[in-house]
XYZ file of C-alpha atoms in Angstrom:
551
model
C -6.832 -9.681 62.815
C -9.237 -7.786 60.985
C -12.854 -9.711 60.913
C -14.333 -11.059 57.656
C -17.293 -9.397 56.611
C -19.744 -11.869 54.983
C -22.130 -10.550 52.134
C -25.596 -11.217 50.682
C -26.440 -9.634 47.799
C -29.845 -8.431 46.675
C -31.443 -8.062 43.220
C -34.700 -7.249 42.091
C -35.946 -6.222 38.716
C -40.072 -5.884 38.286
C -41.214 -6.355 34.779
C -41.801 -2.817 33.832
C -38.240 -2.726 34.332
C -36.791 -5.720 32.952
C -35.998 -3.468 29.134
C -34.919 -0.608 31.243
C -31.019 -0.244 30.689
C -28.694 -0.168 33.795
C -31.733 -2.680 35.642
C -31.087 -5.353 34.500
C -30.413 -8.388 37.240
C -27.308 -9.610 35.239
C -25.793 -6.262 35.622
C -26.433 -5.497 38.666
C -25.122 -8.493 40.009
C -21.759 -8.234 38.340
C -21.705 -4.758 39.539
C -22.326 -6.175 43.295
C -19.891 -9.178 42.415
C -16.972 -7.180 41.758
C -17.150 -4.920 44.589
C -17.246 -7.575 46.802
C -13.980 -8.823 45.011
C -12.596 -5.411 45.634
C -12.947 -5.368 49.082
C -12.638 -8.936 49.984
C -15.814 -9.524 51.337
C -17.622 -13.680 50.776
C -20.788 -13.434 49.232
C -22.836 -15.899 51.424
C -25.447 -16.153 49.441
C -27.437 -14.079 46.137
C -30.694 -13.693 46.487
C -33.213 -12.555 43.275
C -36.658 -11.601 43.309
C -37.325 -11.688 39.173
C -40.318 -10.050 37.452
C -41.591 -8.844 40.797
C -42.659 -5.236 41.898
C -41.230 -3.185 44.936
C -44.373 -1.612 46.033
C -45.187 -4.096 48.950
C -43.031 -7.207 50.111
C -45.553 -9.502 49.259
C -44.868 -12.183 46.897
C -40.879 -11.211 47.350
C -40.011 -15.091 48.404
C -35.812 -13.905 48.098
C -36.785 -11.210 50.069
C -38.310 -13.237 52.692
C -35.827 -15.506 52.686
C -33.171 -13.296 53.249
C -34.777 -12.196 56.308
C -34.668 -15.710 57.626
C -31.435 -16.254 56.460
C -30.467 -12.639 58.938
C -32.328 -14.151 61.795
C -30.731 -17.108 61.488
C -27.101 -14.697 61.326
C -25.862 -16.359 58.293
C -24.362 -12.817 57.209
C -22.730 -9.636 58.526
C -24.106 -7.275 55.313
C -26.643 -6.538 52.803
C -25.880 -5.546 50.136
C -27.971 -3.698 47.080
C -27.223 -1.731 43.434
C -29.807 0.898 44.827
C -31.825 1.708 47.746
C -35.380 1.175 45.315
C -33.971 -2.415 44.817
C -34.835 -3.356 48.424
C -38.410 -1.337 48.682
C -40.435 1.403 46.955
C -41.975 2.306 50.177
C -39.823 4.115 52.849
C -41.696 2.404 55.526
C -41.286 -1.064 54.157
C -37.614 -0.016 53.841
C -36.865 1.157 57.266
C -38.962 -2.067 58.897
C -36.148 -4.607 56.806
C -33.273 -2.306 57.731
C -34.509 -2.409 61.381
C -34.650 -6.428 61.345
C -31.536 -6.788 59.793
C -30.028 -3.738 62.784
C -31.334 -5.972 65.442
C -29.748 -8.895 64.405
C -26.411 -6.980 64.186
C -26.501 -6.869 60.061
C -25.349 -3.684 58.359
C -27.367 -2.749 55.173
C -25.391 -1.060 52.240
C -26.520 0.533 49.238
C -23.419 0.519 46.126
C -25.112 3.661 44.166
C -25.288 5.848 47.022
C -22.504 5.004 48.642
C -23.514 5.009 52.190
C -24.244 2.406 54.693
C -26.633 1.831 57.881
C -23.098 1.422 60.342
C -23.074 4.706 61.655
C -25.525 7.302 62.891
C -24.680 10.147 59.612
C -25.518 6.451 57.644
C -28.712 6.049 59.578
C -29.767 10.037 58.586
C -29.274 9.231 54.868
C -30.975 5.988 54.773
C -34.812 7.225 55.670
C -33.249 10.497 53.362
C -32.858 8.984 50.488
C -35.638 6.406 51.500
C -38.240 9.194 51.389
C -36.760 10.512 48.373
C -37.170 7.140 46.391
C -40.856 7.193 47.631
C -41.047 10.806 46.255
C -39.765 9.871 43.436
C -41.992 7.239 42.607
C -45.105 8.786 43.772
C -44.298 11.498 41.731
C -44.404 9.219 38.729
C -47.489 7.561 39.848
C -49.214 10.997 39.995
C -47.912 12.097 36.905
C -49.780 8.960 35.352
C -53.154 9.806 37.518
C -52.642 12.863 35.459
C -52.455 11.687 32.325
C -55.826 9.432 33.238
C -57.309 12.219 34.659
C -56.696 14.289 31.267
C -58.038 11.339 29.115
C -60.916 11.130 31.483
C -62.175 14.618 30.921
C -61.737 14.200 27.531
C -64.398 11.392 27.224
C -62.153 8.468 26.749
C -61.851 5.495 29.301
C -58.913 4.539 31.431
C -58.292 0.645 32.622
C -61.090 -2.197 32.077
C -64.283 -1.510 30.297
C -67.620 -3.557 32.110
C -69.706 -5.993 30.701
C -71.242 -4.660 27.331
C -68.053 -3.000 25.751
C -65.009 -4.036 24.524
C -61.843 -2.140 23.645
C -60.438 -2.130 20.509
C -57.453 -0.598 18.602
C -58.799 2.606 16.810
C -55.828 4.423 14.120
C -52.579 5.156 14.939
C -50.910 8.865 15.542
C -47.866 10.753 16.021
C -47.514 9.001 20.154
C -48.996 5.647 19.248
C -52.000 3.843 18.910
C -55.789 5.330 19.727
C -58.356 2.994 21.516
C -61.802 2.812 20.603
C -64.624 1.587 23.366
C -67.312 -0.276 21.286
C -70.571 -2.403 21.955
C -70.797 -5.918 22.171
C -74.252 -6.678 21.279
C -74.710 -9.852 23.004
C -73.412 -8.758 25.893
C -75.239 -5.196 25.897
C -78.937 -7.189 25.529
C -77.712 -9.224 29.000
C -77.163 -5.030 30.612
C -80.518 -3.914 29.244
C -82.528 -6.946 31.089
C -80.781 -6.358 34.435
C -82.020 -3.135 33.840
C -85.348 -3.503 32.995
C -85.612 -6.234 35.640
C -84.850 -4.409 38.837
C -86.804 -1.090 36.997
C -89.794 -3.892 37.552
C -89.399 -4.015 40.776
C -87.106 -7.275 41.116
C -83.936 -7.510 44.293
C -80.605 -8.102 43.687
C -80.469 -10.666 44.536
C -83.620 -11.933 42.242
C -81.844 -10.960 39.433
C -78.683 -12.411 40.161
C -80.583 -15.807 41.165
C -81.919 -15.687 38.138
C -79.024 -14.940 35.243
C -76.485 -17.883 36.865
C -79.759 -20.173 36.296
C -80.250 -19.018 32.856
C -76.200 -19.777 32.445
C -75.235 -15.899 32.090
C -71.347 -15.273 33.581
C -70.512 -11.619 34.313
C -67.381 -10.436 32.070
C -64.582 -12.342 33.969
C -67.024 -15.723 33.189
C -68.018 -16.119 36.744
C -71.594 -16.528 38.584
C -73.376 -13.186 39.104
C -73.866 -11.838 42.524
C -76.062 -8.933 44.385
C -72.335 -7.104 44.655
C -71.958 -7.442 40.708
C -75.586 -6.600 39.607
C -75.510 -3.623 42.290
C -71.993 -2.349 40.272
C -73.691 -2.825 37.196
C -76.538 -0.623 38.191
C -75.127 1.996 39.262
C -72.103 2.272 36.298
C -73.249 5.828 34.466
C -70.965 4.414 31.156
C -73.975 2.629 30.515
C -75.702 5.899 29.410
C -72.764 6.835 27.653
C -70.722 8.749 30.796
C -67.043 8.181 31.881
C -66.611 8.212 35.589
C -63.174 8.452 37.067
C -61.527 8.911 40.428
C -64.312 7.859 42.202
C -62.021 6.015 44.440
C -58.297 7.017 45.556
C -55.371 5.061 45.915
C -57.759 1.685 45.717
C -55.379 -1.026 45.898
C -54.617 0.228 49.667
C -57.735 2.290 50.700
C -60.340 0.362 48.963
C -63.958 1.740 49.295
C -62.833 3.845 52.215
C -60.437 6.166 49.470
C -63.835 7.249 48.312
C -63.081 10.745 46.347
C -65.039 13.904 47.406
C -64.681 15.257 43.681
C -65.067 12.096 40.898
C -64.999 13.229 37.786
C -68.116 12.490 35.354
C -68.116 13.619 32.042
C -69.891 12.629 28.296
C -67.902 9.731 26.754
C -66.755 8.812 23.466
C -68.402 5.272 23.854
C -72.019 4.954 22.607
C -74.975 4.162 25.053
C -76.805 0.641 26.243
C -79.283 2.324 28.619
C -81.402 5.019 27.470
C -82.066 8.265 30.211
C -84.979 7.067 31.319
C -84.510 3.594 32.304
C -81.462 4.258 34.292
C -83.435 7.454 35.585
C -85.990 4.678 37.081
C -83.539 2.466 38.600
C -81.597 5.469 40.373
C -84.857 6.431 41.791
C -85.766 2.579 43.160
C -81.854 2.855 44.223
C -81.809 5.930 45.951
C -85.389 4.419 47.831
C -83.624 1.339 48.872
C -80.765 2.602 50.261
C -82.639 4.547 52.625
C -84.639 1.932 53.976
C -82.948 0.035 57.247
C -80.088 -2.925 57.078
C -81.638 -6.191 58.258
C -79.586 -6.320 61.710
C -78.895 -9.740 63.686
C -79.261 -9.958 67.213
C -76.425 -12.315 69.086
C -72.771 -12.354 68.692
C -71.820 -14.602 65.983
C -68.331 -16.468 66.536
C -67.815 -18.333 63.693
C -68.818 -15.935 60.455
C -65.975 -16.294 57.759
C -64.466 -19.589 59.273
C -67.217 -21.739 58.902
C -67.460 -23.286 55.235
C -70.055 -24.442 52.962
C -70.225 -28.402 52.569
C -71.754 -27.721 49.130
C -69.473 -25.084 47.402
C -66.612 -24.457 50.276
C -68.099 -20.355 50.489
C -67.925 -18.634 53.752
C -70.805 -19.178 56.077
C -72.318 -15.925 56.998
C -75.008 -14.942 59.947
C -78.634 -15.500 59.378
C -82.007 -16.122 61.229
C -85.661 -16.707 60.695
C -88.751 -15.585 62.581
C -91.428 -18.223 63.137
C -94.976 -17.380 65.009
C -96.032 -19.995 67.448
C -99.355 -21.191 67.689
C -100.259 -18.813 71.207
C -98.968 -15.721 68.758
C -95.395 -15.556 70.019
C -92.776 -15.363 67.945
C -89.185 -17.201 68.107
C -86.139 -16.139 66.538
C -83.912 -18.814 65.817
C -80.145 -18.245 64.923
C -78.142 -19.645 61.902
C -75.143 -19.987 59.921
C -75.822 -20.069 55.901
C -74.278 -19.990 52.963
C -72.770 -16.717 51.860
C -72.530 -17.355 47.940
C -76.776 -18.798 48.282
C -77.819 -15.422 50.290
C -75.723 -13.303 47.410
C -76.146 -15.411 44.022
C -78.992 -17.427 44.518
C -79.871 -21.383 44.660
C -78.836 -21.756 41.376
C -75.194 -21.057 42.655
C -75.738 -23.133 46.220
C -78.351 -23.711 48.700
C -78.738 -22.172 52.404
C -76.609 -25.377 53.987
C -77.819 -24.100 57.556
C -76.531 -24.833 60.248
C -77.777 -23.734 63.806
C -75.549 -21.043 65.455
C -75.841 -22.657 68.822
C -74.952 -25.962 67.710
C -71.858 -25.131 65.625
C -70.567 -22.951 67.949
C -70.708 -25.586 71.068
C -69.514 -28.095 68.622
C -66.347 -26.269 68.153
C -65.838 -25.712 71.888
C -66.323 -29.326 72.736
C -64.315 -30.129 70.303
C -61.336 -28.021 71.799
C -61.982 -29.583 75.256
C -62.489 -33.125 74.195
C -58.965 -33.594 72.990
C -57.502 -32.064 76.641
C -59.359 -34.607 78.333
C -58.301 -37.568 76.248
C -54.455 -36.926 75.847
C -54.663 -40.504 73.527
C -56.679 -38.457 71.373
C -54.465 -35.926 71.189
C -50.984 -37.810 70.700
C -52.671 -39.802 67.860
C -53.702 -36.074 66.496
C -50.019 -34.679 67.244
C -48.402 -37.947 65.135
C -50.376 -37.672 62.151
C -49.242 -33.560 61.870
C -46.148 -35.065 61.893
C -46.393 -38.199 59.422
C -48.214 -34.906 57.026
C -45.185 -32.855 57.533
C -42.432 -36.233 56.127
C -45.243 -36.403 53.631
C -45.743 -32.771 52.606
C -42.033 -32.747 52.075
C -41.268 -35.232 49.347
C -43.467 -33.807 46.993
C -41.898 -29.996 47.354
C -38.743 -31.954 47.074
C -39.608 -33.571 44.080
C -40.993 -30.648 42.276
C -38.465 -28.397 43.735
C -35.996 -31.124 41.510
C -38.096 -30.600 38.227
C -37.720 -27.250 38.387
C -34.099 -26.878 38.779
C -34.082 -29.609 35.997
C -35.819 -26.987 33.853
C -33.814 -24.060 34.721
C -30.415 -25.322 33.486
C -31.840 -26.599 30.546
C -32.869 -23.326 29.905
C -29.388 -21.882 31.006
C -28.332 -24.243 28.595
C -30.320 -23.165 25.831
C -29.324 -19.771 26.406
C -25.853 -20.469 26.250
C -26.272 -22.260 22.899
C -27.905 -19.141 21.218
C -24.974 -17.033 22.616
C -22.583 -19.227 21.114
C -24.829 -19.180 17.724
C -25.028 -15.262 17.980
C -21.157 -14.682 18.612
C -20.433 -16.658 15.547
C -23.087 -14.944 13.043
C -24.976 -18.114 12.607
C -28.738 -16.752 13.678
C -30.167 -13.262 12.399
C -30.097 -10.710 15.464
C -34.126 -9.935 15.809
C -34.693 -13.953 15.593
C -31.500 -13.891 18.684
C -33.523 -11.362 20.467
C -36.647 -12.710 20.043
C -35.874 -16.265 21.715
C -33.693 -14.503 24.322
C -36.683 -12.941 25.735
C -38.984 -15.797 25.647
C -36.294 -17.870 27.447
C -35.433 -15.132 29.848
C -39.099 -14.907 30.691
C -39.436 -18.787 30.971
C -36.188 -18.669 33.275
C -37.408 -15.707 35.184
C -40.723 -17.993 35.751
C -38.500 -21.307 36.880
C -36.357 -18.879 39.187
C -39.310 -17.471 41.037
C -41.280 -20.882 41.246
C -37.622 -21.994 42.878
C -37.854 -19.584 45.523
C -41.234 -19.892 46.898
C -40.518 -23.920 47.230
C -37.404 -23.374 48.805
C -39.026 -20.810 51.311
C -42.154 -23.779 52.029
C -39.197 -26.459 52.372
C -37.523 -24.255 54.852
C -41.266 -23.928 56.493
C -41.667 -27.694 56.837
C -38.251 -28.762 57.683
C -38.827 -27.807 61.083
C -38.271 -30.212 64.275
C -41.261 -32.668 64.539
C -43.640 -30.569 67.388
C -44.196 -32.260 70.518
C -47.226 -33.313 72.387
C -45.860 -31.537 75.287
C -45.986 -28.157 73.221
C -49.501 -28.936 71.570
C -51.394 -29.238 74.611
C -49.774 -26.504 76.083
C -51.150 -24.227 73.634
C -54.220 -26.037 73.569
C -54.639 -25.774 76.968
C -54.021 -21.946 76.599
C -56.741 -21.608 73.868
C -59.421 -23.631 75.767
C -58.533 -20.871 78.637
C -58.783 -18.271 76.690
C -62.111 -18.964 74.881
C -64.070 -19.626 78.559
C -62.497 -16.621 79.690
C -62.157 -14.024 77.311
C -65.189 -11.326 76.165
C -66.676 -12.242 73.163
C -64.833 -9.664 70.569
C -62.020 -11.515 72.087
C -62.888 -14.806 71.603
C -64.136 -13.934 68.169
C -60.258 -12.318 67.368
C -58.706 -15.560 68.869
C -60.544 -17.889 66.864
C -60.321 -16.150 63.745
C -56.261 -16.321 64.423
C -56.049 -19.885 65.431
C -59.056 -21.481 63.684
C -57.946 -21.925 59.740
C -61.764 -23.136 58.631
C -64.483 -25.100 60.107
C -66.156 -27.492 57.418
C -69.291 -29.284 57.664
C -70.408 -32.869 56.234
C -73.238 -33.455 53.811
C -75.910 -33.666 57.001
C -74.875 -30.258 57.808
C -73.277 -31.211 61.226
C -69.771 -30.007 62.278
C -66.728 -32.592 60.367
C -63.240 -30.796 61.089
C -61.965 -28.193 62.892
C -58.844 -27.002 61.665
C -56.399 -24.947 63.798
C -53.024 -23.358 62.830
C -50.947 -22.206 65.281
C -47.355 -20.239 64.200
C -44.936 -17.892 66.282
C -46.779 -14.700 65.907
C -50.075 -15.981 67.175
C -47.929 -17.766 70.272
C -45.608 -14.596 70.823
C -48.769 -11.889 70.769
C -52.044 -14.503 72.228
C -50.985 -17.391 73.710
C -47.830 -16.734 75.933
C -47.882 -14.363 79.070
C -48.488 -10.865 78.254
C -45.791 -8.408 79.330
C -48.175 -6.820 83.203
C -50.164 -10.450 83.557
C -50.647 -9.759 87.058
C -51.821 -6.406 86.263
C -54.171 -6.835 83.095
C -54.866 -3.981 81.040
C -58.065 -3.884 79.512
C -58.451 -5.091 76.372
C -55.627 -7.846 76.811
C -55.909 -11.339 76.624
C -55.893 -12.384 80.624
C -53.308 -15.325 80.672
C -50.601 -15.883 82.634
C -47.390 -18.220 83.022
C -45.406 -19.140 79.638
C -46.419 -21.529 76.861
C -43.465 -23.280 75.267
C -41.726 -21.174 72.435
C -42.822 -21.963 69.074
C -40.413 -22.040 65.903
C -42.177 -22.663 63.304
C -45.947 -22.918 62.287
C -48.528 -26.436 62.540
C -51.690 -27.107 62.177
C -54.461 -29.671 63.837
C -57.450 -31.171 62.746
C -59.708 -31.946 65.123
């Protein structure tokens, strides 16, 4: 008898593409609908990512729940209109076609006719994987050209800073022109930053004092040394466009600094004159010479411990105090990281002795091992959260299906209105797309609460499994190095927040399958330890899904 192959289908349409004709979702599931028919293969289940770009995986909640759905074995096939449909990126691409080969799931493109069954399959896969990344990296260089060429002609590319404003100039043969002009009130708020650090005032000084005086930077938040130090050292203030200075940023970030930037005389009028910002590149180029303040002691908890004033990250910090037979004593802290970059205005220091916090945190760990009531009242009210976490998803989760078929509904209606000539075709078109874009909205909102539900539906964990892994951690963080110790607890431990008297409140610990699979079960050689790997041994209960304690 020959087996039944069962199918899940995958769409994906980003909203660049949504006019784009033959990309449409609606077409290519009915394309994907009927070949199924043809062949006689179920469809187990659609899945539709709406709206959402193919660059990266992230924020794909279809596309993560198909992968679930594959561990789980729910299907035989995947199946997709074209390779691009699945992932932009050829790596991205061959890591989902590798989880869905290892749990015996074929992967099958309809456009290019090939699937991931056979070795010759296989070949044209990463082929036409690398091509699609060609492809679009050719596009995506084709526009860095285009920038590039505006950019050496003097106009600007993307957001303008705080000062200017962008405004539509006279149209021409290709479009509309853009104009970069001053906003006065703004441009005064540039020239004092200016002339205050050309007087000799910090960063953080200035910063300090704008968020007293009320100023917001151009997104309407509180200044900071990072956003007056940007500020400074922007050459469109003197009426220069800079571009390039950074490549491919949204992966690279500062460390896709370009060798060759370009710099060239703008279009847009000037807030600085030469010689101020002459001045301040001169007290710039002086201060960045002069040596980073640098903290002695290893500092556990940076990052994880919060604020109990504005909920910032706690950074490292320390003062020097002379004693009275001329010594001096350096004593160790944790403050607050939006105080030591935007000033008191913003938040105060919130200190918090290093020592202290970080023996807090370790007691903490222990205490609950050696009072198992402790811990069993702990491990019962992570469950009694997890019942009560779930009725509101539910509930929501209702609403929203509520909403999306009375928007099916509505769209149905103006079909029906359409067909018989009863509504004008450019009113039809406009309240198709604004109910598309609504149901597009209601669709995506559907899938990330379906993918939390599925998160949270999970057996209740046991006590025996906590304090396993607890057990585990306590190990590890008496035994372990400190750069290990400080990886482990930035894995495990979700935030650390204080109470108004500055002493330690919660300690909140997540623990999920990737941090028990890779740190807390035995490692592969555990009686043969290489260096550099967490030295544990034995085997922690397996963990599903992902919890977290407050201790």
């Amino acid at each position: 008898m020959e087996k039944i192959i069962r199918v899940a289908i995958y769409a994906r349409v980003s909203t660049d593409e949504q006019a784009e004709h033959g990309y449409s979702i609606d077409a290519q599931l009915d394309t994907l609908r009927n070949y199924c028919a043809l062949y006689n293969k179920p469809i187990i289940g659609e899945y539709v990512d709406r709206g959402v770009s193919g660059k990266s995986t992230k924020g794909r909640y279809e596309l993560q729940r198909l992968l679930k759905d594959a561990e789980d074995g729910l299907f035989d096939e995947v199946i997709v209109w074209k390779i691009n449909r699945m992932a932009r990126k050829n790596i991205d691409l061959l890591q989902i076609v590798d989880l869905l080969d290892k749990n015996n799931i074929a992967f099958r493109s309809f456009s290019e006719n090939f699937e991931t069954e056979t070795p010759m399959g296989r070949f044209a896969l990463q082929m036409m994987g690398a091509v699609g990344e060609l492809e679009r990296n050719t596009i995506v260089d084709n526009v860095k050209m285009g920038h590039k060429q505006r950019a050496k002609t003097g106009s600007h590319n993307g957001k303008v800073p705080l000062g200017y404003r962008v405004v539509k100039g006279s149209a021409d043969g290709r479009g509309r022109n853009t104009e970069v002009v001053i906003v006065e009130d703004e441009a005064m708020l540039v020239r004092k930053i200016f002339e205050l650090y050309a007087s000799g005032k910090g960063l953080k000084y200035i910063a300090n004092a704008l968020n007293r005086d009320g100023y917001t930077t151009k997104t309407k938040g509180p200044f900071s040394t990072c956003s007056i130090r940007d500020l400074l050292d922007n050459p469109m203030f003197i009426g220069k466009i800079r571009y390039n200075q950074y490549e491919n940023w949204s992966e690279k970030r500062r460390k896709g600094k370009s060798a060759n930037p370009i710099l060239v005389d703008g279009l847009h009028s000037a807030i600085i004159d030469q010689n101020l910002w002459d001045k301040v590149r001169l007290l710039r180029q002086k201060k960045s010479s002069m040596p980073k303040k640098r903290f002695e002691g290893e500092y556990l908890l940076t990052g994880i411990i919060r604020c109990p004033e504005c909920g910032a990250a706690m950074t490292a910090s320390r003062t020097v105090n002379k004693m009275k037979d001329g010594s001096k004593v350096t004593r160790m802290y944790y403050s607050c990281s939006s105080f030591r970059s935007k000033g008191s205005s913003v938040c105060h220091a919130n200190s918090i002795r290093k020592v202290e916090a970080e023996q807090t945190v370790m007691n903490r760990v222990q205490n609950v091992l050696i009072k198992p009531q402790l811990l069993k009242a702990i491990v019962k009210g992570v469950n009694e959260r997890k019942i009560g976490r779930i009725k509101p998803l539910e509930k929501e989760l209702s609403g929203v299906k509520v909403r999306i078929a009375k928007l099916e509904e509505n769209k149905r209606k103006y079909l029906s209105l359409y067909e018989m000539d009863q509504i004008d075709r450019d009113l039809f078109s406009e309240r198709l797309d604004g109910i598309n874009g609504d149901l597009d909205d209601e669709l995506t909102r559907k899938s990330r609460l379906e993918l939390e539900l599925r998160g949270d539906e999970a057996e209740p964990v046991s006590y025996e499994l906590v304090r396993s892994l607890m057990e585990r951690f306590d190990g590890l963080l008496r035994e372990s190095p400190f750069e290990q110790r400080k990886t482990l607890l930035h894995l495990i431990v979700k935030k650390i927040t204080l109470d108004d008297k500055r002493m330690v409140k919660d300690v909140e610990l997540s623990f999920n399958s990737e941090t028990e699979k890779h740190f807390l079960s035995a490692a592969p050689s555990a009686d043969n330890i290489a260096e550099g790997a967490f030295p544990l041994s034995g085997k922690a209960p397996q963990l599903s899904g992902r919890f977290t304690l407050i201790l």
